[in-house]
mmCIF file of C-alpha atoms in Angstrom:
data_model
loop_
_atom_site.group_PDB
_atom_site.id
_atom_site.type_symbol
_atom_site.label_atom_id
_atom_site.label_comp_id
_atom_site.label_asym_id
_atom_site.label_seq_id
_atom_site.Cartn_x
_atom_site.Cartn_y
_atom_site.Cartn_z
ATOM 1 C CA MET K 1 70.574 77.601 -21.726
ATOM 2 C CA PRO K 2 67.708 77.644 -19.305
ATOM 3 C CA SER K 3 64.675 79.849 -20.039
ATOM 4 C CA ASN K 4 63.728 82.774 -18.158
ATOM 5 C CA ASP K 5 60.147 82.220 -18.476
ATOM 6 C CA PRO K 6 58.943 80.984 -15.225
ATOM 7 C CA GLY K 7 56.315 78.753 -16.780
ATOM 8 C CA ALA K 8 58.960 76.808 -19.028
ATOM 9 C CA PRO K 9 59.399 73.195 -18.697
ATOM 10 C CA ASP K 10 63.020 73.585 -17.393
ATOM 11 C CA SER K 11 62.336 76.324 -14.834
ATOM 12 C CA PRO K 12 62.251 75.079 -11.347
ATOM 13 C CA ASP K 13 59.074 77.208 -10.686
ATOM 14 C CA ALA K 14 57.408 75.585 -13.641
ATOM 15 C CA PRO K 15 53.908 74.174 -12.525
ATOM 16 C CA GLU K 16 53.668 70.401 -11.852
ATOM 17 C CA PRO K 17 51.471 68.591 -14.065
ATOM 18 C CA PRO K 18 48.213 67.063 -12.293
ATOM 19 C CA ARG K 19 48.985 63.790 -10.583
ATOM 20 C CA ILE K 20 46.540 60.938 -10.715
ATOM 21 C CA VAL K 21 46.159 59.473 -7.298
ATOM 22 C CA ARG K 22 46.135 55.471 -7.185
ATOM 23 C CA ARG K 23 43.197 54.168 -5.573
ATOM 24 C CA PHE K 24 42.850 50.721 -4.321
ATOM 25 C CA GLY K 25 39.672 48.938 -4.292
ATOM 26 C CA TRP K 26 38.678 46.207 -1.742
ATOM 27 C CA GLN K 27 41.841 44.389 -0.779
ATOM 28 C CA ASN K 28 43.270 45.632 -4.191
ATOM 29 C CA LEU K 29 40.333 44.342 -6.017
ATOM 30 C CA PHE K 30 38.468 46.477 -8.906
ATOM 31 C CA VAL K 31 35.356 45.948 -7.233
ATOM 32 C CA HIS K 32 34.010 44.452 -3.817
ATOM 33 C CA PRO K 33 33.801 40.767 -4.150
ATOM 34 C CA ASP K 34 29.853 40.853 -3.339
ATOM 35 C CA ASP K 35 29.712 43.186 -6.610
ATOM 36 C CA ASP K 36 32.040 41.184 -8.923
ATOM 37 C CA PRO K 37 30.053 39.852 -11.902
ATOM 38 C CA ARG K 38 32.587 37.248 -12.559
ATOM 39 C CA PRO K 39 31.680 33.782 -11.456
ATOM 40 C CA GLN K 40 33.726 32.457 -8.424
ATOM 41 C CA GLU K 41 32.673 28.861 -8.324
ATOM 42 C CA THR K 42 35.118 26.098 -9.424
ATOM 43 C CA HIS K 43 34.556 24.862 -13.137
ATOM 44 C CA ARG K 44 33.998 21.133 -13.876
ATOM 45 C CA GLY K 45 35.218 19.527 -17.130
ATOM 46 C CA GLU K 46 37.064 21.079 -20.059
ATOM 47 C CA ARG K 47 33.980 22.886 -21.849
ATOM 48 C CA ASP K 48 32.921 24.453 -18.478
ATOM 49 C CA THR K 49 36.565 25.430 -17.513
ATOM 50 C CA LEU K 50 37.224 27.067 -20.806
ATOM 51 C CA VAL K 51 33.864 28.866 -21.115
ATOM 52 C CA GLY K 52 34.092 29.972 -17.495
ATOM 53 C CA TYR K 53 37.533 31.524 -18.053
ATOM 54 C CA LEU K 54 36.537 33.203 -21.309
ATOM 55 C CA SER K 55 33.494 34.810 -19.809
ATOM 56 C CA ALA K 56 35.642 36.056 -16.902
ATOM 57 C CA GLN K 57 37.898 37.697 -19.302
ATOM 58 C CA ARG K 58 35.005 39.458 -21.315
ATOM 59 C CA LEU K 59 33.456 40.657 -18.132
ATOM 60 C CA THR K 60 37.009 41.995 -16.815
ATOM 61 C CA LEU K 61 37.243 44.200 -20.114
ATOM 62 C CA ALA K 62 33.736 45.586 -19.538
ATOM 63 C CA MET K 63 34.450 46.384 -15.863
ATOM 64 C CA LYS K 64 37.638 48.436 -16.937
ATOM 65 C CA CYS K 65 35.458 50.614 -19.062
ATOM 66 C CA GLU K 66 32.653 50.966 -16.524
ATOM 67 C CA GLY K 67 31.651 54.399 -15.396
ATOM 68 C CA LEU K 68 33.852 56.491 -18.094
ATOM 69 C CA ASP K 69 32.462 59.009 -20.648
ATOM 70 C CA ALA K 70 33.444 58.937 -24.330
ATOM 71 C CA GLU K 71 36.421 61.197 -23.778
ATOM 72 C CA ALA K 72 37.889 58.867 -21.126
ATOM 73 C CA LEU K 73 37.223 55.578 -23.092
ATOM 74 C CA ALA K 74 38.840 57.094 -26.254
ATOM 75 C CA ARG K 75 42.049 58.404 -24.148
ATOM 76 C CA ARG K 76 45.268 57.079 -25.751
ATOM 77 C CA SER K 77 48.031 55.770 -23.728
ATOM 78 C CA VAL K 78 51.118 57.330 -24.768
ATOM 79 C CA GLU K 79 52.319 58.373 -28.052
ATOM 80 C CA PRO K 80 52.893 57.150 -30.799
ATOM 81 C CA SER K 81 50.572 54.179 -29.591
ATOM 82 C CA THR K 82 46.899 54.313 -30.731
ATOM 83 C CA LEU K 83 45.978 52.233 -27.540
ATOM 84 C CA SER K 84 42.718 53.184 -25.639
ATOM 85 C CA LEU K 85 39.778 51.354 -23.903
ATOM 86 C CA LEU K 86 37.428 52.268 -26.610
ATOM 87 C CA GLY K 87 40.023 50.969 -29.294
ATOM 88 C CA LEU K 88 40.360 47.684 -27.187
ATOM 89 C CA VAL K 89 36.379 47.031 -27.270
ATOM 90 C CA ARG K 90 36.379 47.692 -31.058
ATOM 91 C CA HIS K 91 39.342 45.677 -31.592
ATOM 92 C CA MET K 92 37.863 42.456 -29.543
ATOM 93 C CA ALA K 93 34.422 42.909 -31.304
ATOM 94 C CA ASP K 94 36.550 42.304 -34.599
ATOM 95 C CA VAL K 95 38.561 39.400 -32.993
ATOM 96 C CA GLU K 96 35.163 37.667 -31.808
ATOM 97 C CA LEU K 97 33.855 38.016 -35.146
ATOM 98 C CA SER K 98 36.877 36.894 -36.905
ATOM 99 C CA TRP K 99 37.348 33.747 -34.877
ATOM 100 C CA PHE K 100 33.565 32.643 -34.461
ATOM 101 C CA ARG K 101 31.814 33.899 -37.380
ATOM 102 C CA ARG K 102 34.862 33.663 -40.040
ATOM 103 C CA VAL K 103 36.798 30.781 -38.773
ATOM 104 C CA MET K 104 34.291 28.283 -36.955
ATOM 105 C CA ALA K 105 31.101 29.219 -38.536
ATOM 106 C CA GLY K 106 32.578 29.605 -42.112
ATOM 107 C CA GLU K 107 30.741 33.153 -42.633
ATOM 108 C CA ASP K 108 31.935 35.375 -45.372
ATOM 109 C CA THR K 109 31.477 38.588 -43.142
ATOM 110 C CA GLU K 110 33.510 41.656 -43.256
ATOM 111 C CA ARG K 111 35.234 42.980 -39.867
ATOM 112 C CA ARG K 112 33.165 45.646 -38.424
ATOM 113 C CA PHE K 113 36.145 48.192 -37.659
ATOM 114 C CA ARG K 114 39.365 47.189 -39.307
ATOM 115 C CA THR K 115 39.438 47.803 -43.183
ATOM 116 C CA ALA K 116 41.750 46.796 -45.944
ATOM 117 C CA ALA K 117 42.587 50.673 -46.071
ATOM 118 C CA ASP K 118 43.417 50.940 -42.524
ATOM 119 C CA ARG K 119 44.498 47.613 -40.729
ATOM 120 C CA ASP K 120 44.516 49.767 -37.416
ATOM 121 C CA ALA K 121 41.107 51.269 -37.778
ATOM 122 C CA ASP K 122 39.709 49.703 -34.620
ATOM 123 C CA PHE K 123 41.879 51.741 -32.765
ATOM 124 C CA THR K 124 42.570 54.877 -34.923
ATOM 125 C CA GLY K 125 38.667 55.243 -35.220
ATOM 126 C CA ALA K 126 37.979 54.990 -31.526
ATOM 127 C CA VAL K 127 37.363 58.725 -31.204
ATOM 128 C CA ALA K 128 35.621 60.624 -28.332
ATOM 129 C CA ASP K 129 32.219 60.462 -29.724
ATOM 130 C CA PRO K 130 29.322 58.793 -27.687
ATOM 131 C CA ALA K 131 27.770 57.516 -30.950
ATOM 132 C CA VAL K 132 31.153 55.728 -31.506
ATOM 133 C CA VAL K 133 31.033 54.292 -28.127
ATOM 134 C CA GLU K 134 27.484 53.181 -28.316
ATOM 135 C CA GLU K 135 28.180 51.244 -31.739
ATOM 136 C CA ALA K 136 31.374 49.699 -30.266
ATOM 137 C CA PHE K 137 29.818 48.282 -27.385
ATOM 138 C CA THR K 138 26.798 47.145 -29.288
ATOM 139 C CA VAL K 139 28.766 45.363 -31.939
ATOM 140 C CA TRP K 140 31.028 43.641 -29.239
ATOM 141 C CA ARG K 141 27.962 42.387 -27.257
ATOM 142 C CA GLU K 142 26.453 41.063 -30.568
ATOM 143 C CA GLU K 143 29.693 39.227 -31.381
ATOM 144 C CA ILE K 144 29.883 37.717 -27.996
ATOM 145 C CA ALA K 145 26.373 36.525 -28.180
ATOM 146 C CA PHE K 146 26.980 34.746 -31.378
ATOM 147 C CA ALA K 147 29.998 33.155 -30.105
ATOM 148 C CA GLU K 148 28.143 32.000 -27.037
ATOM 149 C CA ARG K 149 25.341 30.442 -29.151
ATOM 150 C CA PHE K 150 27.954 28.717 -31.157
ATOM 151 C CA VAL K 151 29.837 27.287 -28.263
ATOM 152 C CA ALA K 152 26.689 26.162 -26.613
ATOM 153 C CA GLU K 153 25.409 24.571 -29.844
ATOM 154 C CA ALA K 154 28.646 22.686 -30.681
ATOM 155 C CA PRO K 155 28.286 19.086 -30.017
ATOM 156 C CA ASP K 156 31.943 19.013 -28.562
ATOM 157 C CA LEU K 157 34.950 21.129 -28.469
ATOM 158 C CA GLY K 158 36.683 19.060 -31.215
ATOM 159 C CA VAL K 159 34.332 20.821 -33.746
ATOM 160 C CA THR K 160 36.525 22.298 -36.513
ATOM 161 C CA GLY K 161 36.637 25.493 -38.594
ATOM 162 C CA THR K 162 38.998 26.607 -41.282
ATOM 163 C CA LEU K 163 41.980 28.847 -40.731
ATOM 164 C CA ASP K 164 44.332 29.387 -43.577
ATOM 165 C CA SER K 165 42.987 26.390 -45.292
ATOM 166 C CA GLU K 166 43.774 24.334 -42.343
ATOM 167 C CA PRO K 167 41.378 22.845 -39.641
ATOM 168 C CA ILE K 168 41.339 24.193 -36.389
ATOM 169 C CA GLU K 169 39.280 22.870 -33.249
ATOM 170 C CA LEU K 170 36.863 25.004 -31.296
ATOM 171 C CA ARG K 171 39.030 24.288 -28.052
ATOM 172 C CA GLU K 172 41.937 25.936 -29.591
ATOM 173 C CA VAL K 173 40.066 28.683 -30.651
ATOM 174 C CA ILE K 174 38.506 29.380 -27.050
ATOM 175 C CA VAL K 175 42.035 29.112 -25.505
ATOM 176 C CA HIS K 176 43.421 31.628 -27.973
ATOM 177 C CA MET K 177 40.609 33.826 -27.078
ATOM 178 C CA ILE K 178 41.370 33.789 -23.318
ATOM 179 C CA GLU K 179 44.816 34.570 -24.017
ATOM 180 C CA GLU K 180 43.868 37.482 -26.313
ATOM 181 C CA TYR K 181 41.619 38.935 -23.692
ATOM 182 C CA ALA K 182 44.211 38.300 -20.827
ATOM 183 C CA ARG K 183 46.809 40.172 -22.851
ATOM 184 C CA HIS K 184 44.430 42.984 -23.613
ATOM 185 C CA ASN K 185 43.395 43.291 -20.070
ATOM 186 C CA GLY K 186 46.641 43.899 -19.025
ATOM 187 C CA HIS K 187 46.634 47.067 -21.231
ATOM 188 C CA ALA K 188 43.258 47.827 -19.891
ATOM 189 C CA ASP K 189 44.636 47.886 -16.186
ATOM 190 C CA LEU K 190 47.149 50.377 -17.119
ATOM 191 C CA LEU K 191 44.793 52.585 -19.217
ATOM 192 C CA ARG K 192 42.078 52.664 -16.573
ATOM 193 C CA GLU K 193 44.829 53.655 -13.864
ATOM 194 C CA ARG K 194 46.158 56.232 -16.152
ATOM 195 C CA ILE K 195 42.494 57.714 -16.685
ATOM 196 C CA ASP K 196 41.448 57.954 -12.876
ATOM 197 C CA GLY K 197 43.791 56.009 -10.738
ATOM 198 C CA ARG K 198 41.588 52.955 -10.394
ATOM 199 C CA VAL K 199 43.645 49.723 -10.034
ATOM 200 C CA GLY K 200 42.875 46.031 -9.059
ATOM 201 C CA ALA K 201 41.903 43.085 -10.810
#
């Protein structure tokens, strides 16, 4: 039976929830081309191409987070998902660490956010606290810097690490990282649009 309360959800007089207005950027881009930090030049050779595409994917995630406060960065998508922009940054910090420090460099290093007790801690721990935000971005940048140094110093992309007791080449790790970022940047697109309506590549 419909409620007599005019504010009840099933009442025709119930107030509409606030609507986010979609805002298109320059020709449907996230930023004006002159302000886009992602390199636009054509790549040459396998290493340059793979490194260039991975760098662009990393920059895309950073761009999707720009200009947001801790509350917006930690805002979840829809229940029961724990997905948030801040969670993606924490997750990708651990992904960078896992592939480049642990698999390729052979370091016995614990992940910074995911734990044995909570395998989803990179997302569940992404709370609206400026200190948590600062830590996430600091760790993420540190792990990117390590990965970039490792790739730059590798004599070739055939250098191998060890994954589940099997060798894996650096080229495959980089391709996997491109795929990982590209998939999560799709999530970031929708998360950012839900926050402030800003859309675009």
